[in-house]
mmCIF file of C-alpha atoms in Angstrom:
data_model
loop_
_atom_site.group_PDB
_atom_site.id
_atom_site.type_symbol
_atom_site.label_atom_id
_atom_site.label_comp_id
_atom_site.label_asym_id
_atom_site.label_seq_id
_atom_site.Cartn_x
_atom_site.Cartn_y
_atom_site.Cartn_z
ATOM 1 C CA MET A 173 77.598 78.070 99.303
ATOM 2 C CA ALA A 174 75.458 76.895 102.220
ATOM 3 C CA SER A 175 74.603 79.640 104.703
ATOM 4 C CA LEU A 176 76.272 79.429 108.042
ATOM 5 C CA PRO A 177 73.994 78.992 111.079
ATOM 6 C CA LYS A 178 73.234 81.753 113.499
ATOM 7 C CA ARG A 179 74.343 81.231 117.048
ATOM 8 C CA ALA A 180 72.647 83.033 119.903
ATOM 9 C CA PRO A 181 75.147 85.196 121.808
ATOM 10 C CA ASN A 182 76.102 84.110 125.305
ATOM 11 C CA PHE A 183 76.570 87.316 127.232
ATOM 12 C CA GLN A 184 77.320 85.764 130.624
ATOM 13 C CA VAL A 185 81.034 86.268 130.019
ATOM 14 C CA VAL A 186 80.666 90.028 129.964
ATOM 15 C CA HIS A 187 77.447 90.594 131.893
ATOM 16 C CA SER A 188 78.912 91.922 135.131
ATOM 17 C CA ILE A 189 81.371 94.250 133.366
ATOM 18 C CA PHE A 190 78.745 95.493 130.940
ATOM 19 C CA ILE A 191 76.150 96.456 133.598
ATOM 20 C CA PHE A 192 78.720 98.520 135.501
ATOM 21 C CA VAL A 193 80.589 100.134 132.646
ATOM 22 C CA PHE A 194 77.953 100.708 129.999
ATOM 23 C CA VAL A 195 75.712 102.935 132.170
ATOM 24 C CA ILE A 196 78.668 105.112 133.132
ATOM 25 C CA ILE A 197 80.455 105.520 129.825
ATOM 26 C CA VAL A 198 77.837 106.172 127.174
ATOM 27 C CA PRO A 199 77.305 109.883 127.942
ATOM 28 C CA PHE A 200 81.040 110.483 127.594
ATOM 29 C CA VAL A 201 81.525 108.848 124.177
ATOM 30 C CA SER A 202 81.831 111.314 121.309
ATOM 31 C CA SER A 203 82.330 110.607 117.611
ATOM 32 C CA SER A 204 83.925 113.965 116.854
ATOM 33 C CA ASP A 205 87.668 114.512 116.643
ATOM 34 C CA SER A 206 87.390 117.853 118.466
ATOM 35 C CA ALA A 207 85.772 116.177 121.462
ATOM 36 C CA VAL A 208 88.563 113.625 121.572
ATOM 37 C CA SER A 209 91.266 116.288 121.516
ATOM 38 C CA ARG A 210 89.572 118.200 124.389
ATOM 39 C CA ALA A 211 88.842 115.121 126.487
ATOM 40 C CA SER A 212 90.491 114.759 129.856
ATOM 41 C CA PRO A 213 92.628 111.679 130.561
ATOM 42 C CA ALA A 214 89.808 110.325 132.730
ATOM 43 C CA THR A 215 87.285 110.709 129.906
ATOM 44 C CA GLN A 216 89.672 109.075 127.442
ATOM 45 C CA THR A 217 90.050 106.159 129.854
ATOM 46 C CA VAL A 218 86.270 105.781 130.016
ATOM 47 C CA ALA A 219 86.134 105.806 126.195
ATOM 48 C CA LYS A 220 88.709 103.006 126.080
ATOM 49 C CA ARG A 221 86.564 101.001 128.486
ATOM 50 C CA SER A 222 83.598 101.410 126.145
ATOM 51 C CA GLU A 223 85.686 99.848 123.374
ATOM 52 C CA ALA A 224 86.531 96.937 125.657
ATOM 53 C CA VAL A 225 82.850 96.404 126.427
ATOM 54 C CA ALA A 226 81.925 96.379 122.725
ATOM 55 C CA LEU A 227 84.686 93.919 121.895
ATOM 56 C CA LEU A 228 83.799 91.575 124.769
ATOM 57 C CA MET A 229 80.157 91.600 123.671
ATOM 58 C CA TRP A 230 81.214 90.700 120.137
ATOM 59 C CA LYS A 231 83.489 87.928 121.390
ATOM 60 C CA ALA A 232 80.528 86.447 123.282
ATOM 61 C CA SER A 233 78.480 86.360 120.050
ATOM 62 C CA LEU A 234 81.104 84.293 118.177
ATOM 63 C CA ASP A 235 81.240 80.494 118.173
ATOM 64 C CA ASN A 236 83.134 78.657 120.927
ATOM 65 C CA GLN A 237 86.220 78.006 118.807
ATOM 66 C CA SER A 238 86.494 81.706 117.968
ATOM 67 C CA GLN A 239 86.151 82.650 121.626
ATOM 68 C CA SER A 240 89.042 80.349 122.481
ATOM 69 C CA LEU A 241 91.150 82.116 119.829
ATOM 70 C CA LEU A 242 90.466 85.339 121.724
ATOM 71 C CA SER A 243 91.354 83.971 125.163
ATOM 72 C CA SER A 244 93.433 87.062 125.928
ATOM 73 C CA TRP A 245 90.238 89.131 125.726
ATOM 74 C CA ASN A 246 89.259 89.292 129.389
ATOM 75 C CA GLU A 247 88.957 91.841 132.181
ATOM 76 C CA THR A 248 92.562 93.060 131.704
ATOM 77 C CA SER A 249 93.380 96.185 129.721
ATOM 78 C CA HIS A 250 92.158 95.600 126.173
ATOM 79 C CA CYS A 251 95.317 97.264 124.862
ATOM 80 C CA THR A 252 97.104 94.007 125.738
ATOM 81 C CA TRP A 253 94.625 91.813 123.856
ATOM 82 C CA VAL A 254 95.582 89.965 120.695
ATOM 83 C CA GLY A 255 94.800 92.005 117.589
ATOM 84 C CA ILE A 256 94.080 95.258 119.422
ATOM 85 C CA GLY A 257 96.173 98.406 119.102
ATOM 86 C CA CYS A 258 95.796 101.440 121.335
ATOM 87 C CA ASN A 259 99.004 103.460 120.929
ATOM 88 C CA ASP A 260 98.178 106.465 118.765
ATOM 89 C CA ALA A 261 94.692 105.361 117.775
ATOM 90 C CA SER A 262 92.305 102.452 118.201
ATOM 91 C CA LYS A 263 92.860 99.573 115.785
ATOM 92 C CA VAL A 264 91.412 96.072 115.378
ATOM 93 C CA ASN A 265 93.620 93.752 113.331
ATOM 94 C CA LEU A 266 92.279 90.179 113.390
ATOM 95 C CA ASP A 267 92.946 88.921 109.885
ATOM 96 C CA SER A 268 93.427 85.229 109.090
ATOM 97 C CA ILE A 269 92.831 83.703 112.523
ATOM 98 C CA GLY A 270 89.696 81.656 111.795
ATOM 99 C CA LEU A 271 86.973 83.736 113.460
ATOM 100 C CA ARG A 272 83.417 82.554 112.809
ATOM 101 C CA GLY A 273 80.408 84.732 113.509
ATOM 102 C CA MET A 274 78.500 87.821 112.422
ATOM 103 C CA LEU A 275 79.171 91.538 112.494
ATOM 104 C CA PHE A 276 75.837 92.292 114.131
ATOM 105 C CA GLY A 277 77.252 91.347 117.526
ATOM 106 C CA LEU A 278 79.682 94.267 117.297
ATOM 107 C CA ASN A 279 78.288 97.504 118.747
ATOM 108 C CA PHE A 280 79.842 100.090 116.422
ATOM 109 C CA SER A 281 78.404 102.971 118.471
ATOM 110 C CA LEU A 282 80.902 102.124 121.221
ATOM 111 C CA LEU A 283 83.852 102.252 118.784
ATOM 112 C CA PRO A 284 83.791 105.875 117.575
ATOM 113 C CA HIS A 285 87.576 106.261 117.678
ATOM 114 C CA GLN A 286 88.549 103.266 115.547
ATOM 115 C CA VAL A 287 90.865 104.079 112.649
ATOM 116 C CA LYS A 288 91.405 100.518 111.419
ATOM 117 C CA LEU A 289 89.150 97.452 111.281
ATOM 118 C CA ASP A 290 90.672 94.378 109.625
ATOM 119 C CA LEU A 291 88.700 91.124 109.845
ATOM 120 C CA SER A 292 89.850 89.769 106.489
ATOM 121 C CA ASN A 293 90.291 86.091 105.664
ATOM 122 C CA ASN A 294 88.018 84.711 108.370
ATOM 123 C CA LEU A 295 84.598 83.018 108.452
ATOM 124 C CA ILE A 296 82.460 86.103 109.034
ATOM 125 C CA TYR A 297 78.965 85.677 107.587
ATOM 126 C CA GLY A 298 75.675 87.548 107.441
ATOM 127 C CA THR A 299 75.251 91.091 106.186
ATOM 128 C CA ILE A 300 77.227 94.266 106.765
ATOM 129 C CA PRO A 301 75.283 96.313 109.363
ATOM 130 C CA SER A 302 74.413 99.866 108.331
ATOM 131 C CA GLN A 303 75.609 100.992 111.783
ATOM 132 C CA ILE A 304 79.151 100.639 110.482
ATOM 133 C CA GLY A 305 78.638 104.101 109.002
ATOM 134 C CA GLY A 306 79.067 105.530 112.510
ATOM 135 C CA LEU A 307 82.828 104.878 112.520
ATOM 136 C CA SER A 308 83.593 108.440 111.452
ATOM 137 C CA ARG A 309 87.352 108.236 112.042
ATOM 138 C CA LEU A 310 87.837 104.919 110.236
ATOM 139 C CA ALA A 311 90.635 105.117 107.660
ATOM 140 C CA SER A 312 90.901 101.429 106.727
ATOM 141 C CA LEU A 313 88.107 98.846 106.491
ATOM 142 C CA ASN A 314 88.999 95.328 105.347
ATOM 143 C CA VAL A 315 86.479 92.486 105.574
ATOM 144 C CA SER A 316 87.578 90.732 102.388
ATOM 145 C CA ILE A 317 87.771 86.934 101.997
ATOM 146 C CA ASN A 318 84.793 86.099 104.201
ATOM 147 C CA HIS A 319 81.221 84.870 103.621
ATOM 148 C CA LEU A 320 79.372 88.173 103.829
ATOM 149 C CA SER A 321 76.144 88.439 101.850
ATOM 150 C CA GLY A 322 73.461 90.961 101.022
ATOM 151 C CA GLY A 323 74.079 94.453 99.730
ATOM 152 C CA ILE A 324 76.699 97.030 100.581
ATOM 153 C CA PRO A 325 74.871 99.437 102.930
ATOM 154 C CA SER A 326 74.652 103.020 101.713
ATOM 155 C CA LYS A 327 75.845 104.162 105.147
ATOM 156 C CA VAL A 328 79.371 103.080 104.108
ATOM 157 C CA GLY A 329 79.386 106.411 102.281
ATOM 158 C CA MET A 330 79.467 108.155 105.674
ATOM 159 C CA LEU A 331 82.995 106.896 106.309
ATOM 160 C CA ARG A 332 84.533 110.086 104.938
ATOM 161 C CA SER A 333 87.960 109.381 106.478
ATOM 162 C CA LEU A 334 88.371 106.091 104.574
ATOM 163 C CA THR A 335 91.441 105.692 102.418
ATOM 164 C CA HIS A 336 91.264 101.887 102.076
ATOM 165 C CA LEU A 337 88.044 99.930 101.490
ATOM 166 C CA ALA A 338 88.247 96.171 100.845
ATOM 167 C CA LEU A 339 85.035 94.124 100.585
ATOM 168 C CA SER A 340 86.363 91.682 97.992
ATOM 169 C CA THR A 341 85.898 87.902 97.824
ATOM 170 C CA ASN A 342 82.536 87.659 99.543
ATOM 171 C CA ASN A 343 78.967 86.964 98.378
ATOM 172 C CA LEU A 344 77.790 90.569 98.177
ATOM 173 C CA THR A 345 74.932 91.381 95.801
ATOM 174 C CA GLY A 346 73.082 94.418 94.507
ATOM 175 C CA SER A 347 74.567 97.545 93.012
ATOM 176 C CA ILE A 348 77.498 99.556 94.296
ATOM 177 C CA PRO A 349 75.811 102.268 96.404
ATOM 178 C CA ALA A 350 76.137 105.762 94.973
ATOM 179 C CA SER A 351 77.365 106.962 98.369
ATOM 180 C CA ILE A 352 80.683 105.128 97.877
ATOM 181 C CA TRP A 353 81.637 107.599 95.177
ATOM 182 C CA ASN A 354 81.504 110.342 97.850
ATOM 183 C CA LEU A 355 84.490 108.839 99.685
ATOM 184 C CA ARG A 356 86.873 111.444 98.289
ATOM 185 C CA ASN A 357 89.894 110.286 100.310
ATOM 186 C CA LEU A 358 89.906 106.720 98.955
ATOM 187 C CA THR A 359 93.184 105.489 97.509
ATOM 188 C CA THR A 360 92.220 101.799 97.216
ATOM 189 C CA LEU A 361 88.812 100.288 96.421
ATOM 190 C CA TYR A 362 88.565 96.482 96.290
ATOM 191 C CA LEU A 363 85.129 95.062 95.461
ATOM 192 C CA TYR A 364 86.239 92.178 93.234
ATOM 193 C CA GLU A 365 84.962 88.571 93.419
ATOM 194 C CA ASN A 366 81.411 89.246 94.507
ATOM 195 C CA SER A 367 78.062 89.213 92.669
ATOM 196 C CA LEU A 368 77.607 92.965 92.380
ATOM 197 C CA SER A 369 75.449 94.263 89.549
ATOM 198 C CA GLY A 370 74.503 97.558 87.967
ATOM 199 C CA SER A 371 76.754 100.052 86.258
ATOM 200 C CA ILE A 372 79.853 102.048 87.091
ATOM 201 C CA PRO A 373 78.505 105.625 87.366
ATOM 202 C CA GLN A 374 80.119 108.854 86.183
ATOM 203 C CA GLU A 375 80.707 109.705 89.854
ATOM 204 C CA VAL A 376 83.666 107.320 89.928
ATOM 205 C CA GLY A 377 85.631 110.200 88.435
ATOM 206 C CA MET A 378 85.248 112.106 91.716
ATOM 207 C CA LEU A 379 87.676 109.772 93.520
ATOM 208 C CA ARG A 380 90.675 111.877 92.511
ATOM 209 C CA PHE A 381 93.091 110.241 94.975
ATOM 210 C CA LEU A 382 92.311 106.691 93.843
ATOM 211 C CA ILE A 383 95.396 104.603 93.094
ATOM 212 C CA ASP A 384 93.974 101.078 92.888
ATOM 213 C CA LEU A 385 90.483 100.261 91.551
ATOM 214 C CA GLN A 386 89.543 96.570 91.388
ATOM 215 C CA LEU A 387 85.980 95.575 90.445
ATOM 216 C CA GLY A 388 86.702 92.325 88.589
ATOM 217 C CA THR A 389 84.615 89.125 88.724
ATOM 218 C CA ASN A 390 81.191 90.631 89.326
ATOM 219 C CA ASN A 391 78.048 91.115 87.222
ATOM 220 C CA LEU A 392 78.582 94.766 86.340
ATOM 221 C CA THR A 393 76.946 96.065 83.162
ATOM 222 C CA GLY A 394 76.955 99.223 81.066
ATOM 223 C CA SER A 395 79.939 101.094 79.725
ATOM 224 C CA ILE A 396 83.065 102.521 81.291
ATOM 225 C CA PRO A 397 82.210 106.172 82.064
ATOM 226 C CA ALA A 398 84.337 108.809 80.374
ATOM 227 C CA SER A 399 84.946 110.358 83.807
ATOM 228 C CA ILE A 400 87.416 107.525 84.477
ATOM 229 C CA GLY A 401 89.936 109.814 82.810
ATOM 230 C CA ASN A 402 89.886 112.066 85.902
ATOM 231 C CA LEU A 403 91.689 109.429 87.985
ATOM 232 C CA ARG A 404 95.167 110.694 87.180
ATOM 233 C CA ASN A 405 96.785 108.841 90.120
ATOM 234 C CA LEU A 406 95.381 105.454 89.138
ATOM 235 C CA THR A 407 98.028 102.741 88.749
ATOM 236 C CA THR A 408 95.761 99.654 88.648
ATOM 237 C CA LEU A 409 92.416 99.318 86.852
ATOM 238 C CA LEU A 410 90.928 95.813 86.970
ATOM 239 C CA LEU A 411 87.426 95.364 85.492
ATOM 240 C CA TYR A 412 87.800 91.818 84.137
ATOM 241 C CA LYS A 413 85.058 89.133 84.183
ATOM 242 C CA ASN A 414 82.000 91.354 84.134
ATOM 243 C CA SER A 415 79.364 92.108 81.484
ATOM 244 C CA LEU A 416 80.572 95.581 80.614
ATOM 245 C CA SER A 417 79.817 96.751 77.081
ATOM 246 C CA GLY A 418 80.249 99.628 74.685
ATOM 247 C CA SER A 419 83.588 100.899 73.472
ATOM 248 C CA ILE A 420 86.718 101.479 75.528
ATOM 249 C CA PRO A 421 86.647 105.259 76.066
ATOM 250 C CA GLN A 422 89.440 107.408 74.659
ATOM 251 C CA GLU A 423 89.750 108.883 78.170
ATOM 252 C CA VAL A 424 91.525 105.717 79.325
ATOM 253 C CA GLY A 425 94.548 107.228 77.609
ATOM 254 C CA MET A 426 94.545 110.012 80.211
ATOM 255 C CA LEU A 427 95.496 107.545 82.956
ATOM 256 C CA ARG A 428 99.210 108.104 82.496
ATOM 257 C CA SER A 429 100.118 106.530 85.858
ATOM 258 C CA LEU A 430 98.568 103.169 84.903
ATOM 259 C CA ILE A 431 100.758 100.102 85.352
ATOM 260 C CA VAL A 432 98.074 97.411 84.935
ATOM 261 C CA LEU A 433 94.996 97.654 82.675
ATOM 262 C CA GLU A 434 92.761 94.557 82.779
ATOM 263 C CA LEU A 435 89.483 94.763 80.792
ATOM 264 C CA SER A 436 89.322 91.148 79.646
ATOM 265 C CA THR A 437 86.267 88.856 79.565
ATOM 266 C CA ASN A 438 83.609 91.485 78.987
ATOM 267 C CA ASN A 439 81.455 92.537 76.026
ATOM 268 C CA PHE A 440 83.455 95.509 74.775
ATOM 269 C CA THR A 441 83.029 96.409 71.106
ATOM 270 C CA GLY A 442 84.550 98.924 68.735
ATOM 271 C CA SER A 443 88.228 99.500 68.144
ATOM 272 C CA ILE A 444 91.119 99.774 70.586
ATOM 273 C CA PRO A 445 91.538 103.523 71.156
ATOM 274 C CA ALA A 446 94.745 105.037 69.780
ATOM 275 C CA SER A 447 95.053 107.019 73.031
ATOM 276 C CA ILE A 448 96.175 103.826 74.731
ATOM 277 C CA GLY A 449 99.632 104.653 73.388
ATOM 278 C CA ASN A 450 99.881 107.411 76.030
ATOM 279 C CA LEU A 451 100.199 104.836 78.822
ATOM 280 C CA ARG A 452 103.990 104.844 78.845
ATOM 281 C CA ASN A 453 104.207 103.217 82.318
ATOM 282 C CA LEU A 454 101.952 100.289 81.417
ATOM 283 C CA LEU A 455 103.394 96.849 82.192
ATOM 284 C CA THR A 456 100.305 94.692 81.536
ATOM 285 C CA LEU A 457 97.552 95.156 78.941
ATOM 286 C CA TYR A 458 94.790 92.518 78.961
ATOM 287 C CA LEU A 459 91.924 93.066 76.500
ATOM 288 C CA HIS A 460 91.242 89.431 75.599
ATOM 289 C CA ARG A 461 87.802 87.765 75.426
ATOM 290 C CA ASN A 462 85.831 90.735 74.145
ATOM 291 C CA SER A 463 84.335 91.687 70.765
ATOM 292 C CA LEU A 464 86.855 94.337 69.795
ATOM 293 C CA CYS A 465 87.254 94.947 66.069
ATOM 294 C CA GLY A 466 89.401 96.918 63.670
ATOM 295 C CA SER A 467 93.161 96.852 63.609
ATOM 296 C CA ILE A 468 95.694 96.980 66.416
ATOM 297 C CA PRO A 469 96.625 100.678 66.601
ATOM 298 C CA GLN A 470 100.193 101.582 65.730
ATOM 299 C CA GLU A 471 100.325 103.473 69.035
ATOM 300 C CA VAL A 472 100.626 100.190 70.946
ATOM 301 C CA GLY A 473 104.215 100.274 69.777
ATOM 302 C CA MET A 474 104.746 103.320 72.030
ATOM 303 C CA LEU A 475 104.243 101.292 75.216
ATOM 304 C CA ARG A 476 107.950 100.993 75.943
ATOM 305 C CA SER A 477 107.446 99.544 79.440
ATOM 306 C CA LEU A 478 105.012 96.830 78.341
ATOM 307 C CA ILE A 479 105.800 93.262 79.470
ATOM 308 C CA THR A 480 102.570 91.380 78.647
ATOM 309 C CA LEU A 481 100.111 92.051 75.819
ATOM 310 C CA SER A 482 96.985 89.887 75.498
ATOM 311 C CA LEU A 483 94.458 90.670 72.738
ATOM 312 C CA SER A 484 93.225 87.143 71.992
ATOM 313 C CA ARG A 485 89.610 86.094 71.298
ATOM 314 C CA ASN A 486 88.424 89.301 69.683
ATOM 315 C CA ASN A 487 87.493 90.270 66.106
ATOM 316 C CA LEU A 488 90.683 92.151 65.310
ATOM 317 C CA THR A 489 91.747 92.393 61.671
ATOM 318 C CA GLY A 490 94.585 93.815 59.599
ATOM 319 C CA SER A 491 98.301 93.424 60.065
ATOM 320 C CA ILE A 492 100.222 93.322 63.317
ATOM 321 C CA PRO A 493 102.148 96.588 63.763
ATOM 322 C CA ALA A 494 105.866 95.907 63.304
ATOM 323 C CA SER A 495 106.605 98.345 66.150
ATOM 324 C CA ILE A 496 105.228 95.807 68.642
ATOM 325 C CA TRP A 497 108.171 93.502 68.049
ATOM 326 C CA ASP A 498 110.581 96.303 68.924
ATOM 327 C CA LEU A 499 109.207 96.869 72.421
ATOM 328 C CA PRO A 500 112.268 96.322 74.639
ATOM 329 C CA ASN A 501 110.564 94.751 77.671
ATOM 330 C CA LEU A 502 107.877 92.692 75.963
ATOM 331 C CA THR A 503 108.102 89.022 76.989
ATOM 332 C CA ARG A 504 104.594 87.693 76.272
ATOM 333 C CA VAL A 505 102.246 88.386 73.356
ATOM 334 C CA ILE A 506 98.894 86.567 72.978
ATOM 335 C CA LEU A 507 97.005 87.346 69.756
ATOM 336 C CA ARG A 508 95.269 84.059 68.931
ATOM 337 C CA GLU A 509 91.659 83.717 67.756
ATOM 338 C CA ASN A 510 91.502 86.931 65.757
ATOM 339 C CA SER A 511 91.682 87.578 61.985
ATOM 340 C CA LEU A 512 95.096 89.216 61.980
ATOM 341 C CA CYS A 513 97.569 88.913 59.140
ATOM 342 C CA GLY A 514 101.183 89.780 58.394
ATOM 343 C CA SER A 515 104.480 88.509 59.636
ATOM 344 C CA ILE A 516 105.898 88.084 63.111
ATOM 345 C CA ASN A 517 109.441 89.392 63.423
ATOM 346 C CA TRP A 518 110.370 88.784 67.041
#
């Protein structure tokens, strides 16, 4: 994809406001929650003005079409601007409106009280600035479906309040920074559809609150760490279209909350672990396009909730367990391009 051109910011729109407000407000801005709770109404008002300054500066750095989309962003109270929320906490919600520009025009140091930043499905390009790590109260960060490039900065690991992190469908490269596995409050982690490389480390097992883990369509290598079994709240595990190898660990069977397990289009070898029969809530099991061998374990017949089973394009042998055909909710079975034998009684 061709890189998008840089455009020099035009700060004339905000120059007069910035000179007056910036000098006054910076000493009063604090990134700590305790400071916010003790702040006087006047100090809180000054902090809100600092947010307005940062947002107006960023608007001025965007292309002309984007600035017209943000026409409500002017000298009025920024709590009335499109995409801005100020009720209980500071939120920026500007998904899917066609913004074109870079994140470097956004002064994160003036946004210490943001709890949500959603710029998804726009035309944001360039890299993710490391200064984003200063948003200590941020609970949700979504910049998916853009044109971001470069690596994920390690400073993302400073966002200890994050519960939702979505960087999917961009052009991000490099490995997943180790600091991400320190985000102990994460419930959703979306990094799919990038060009990320490297392995999934054992530290992934430290994200005990994780519900949804999606790393599909990248260049990840290595094996699935056994520590994945620690993620007892996980309902969705999507690792498809990578270059992962080794065997599927028995510990996958410890993920008893799983509804979707998608490990297709990798380089997995060995047999399908019998422990997979413990996943009684599983609706979808996709293991196709690997190099799995051995027989289909009888325990697959214990997946009473299963709707779709896809094991095609492997090296599976032996007979198809008769118990599969008795699964009450099963509507789709794909077993082609293996060396299976036996009858189909469905």
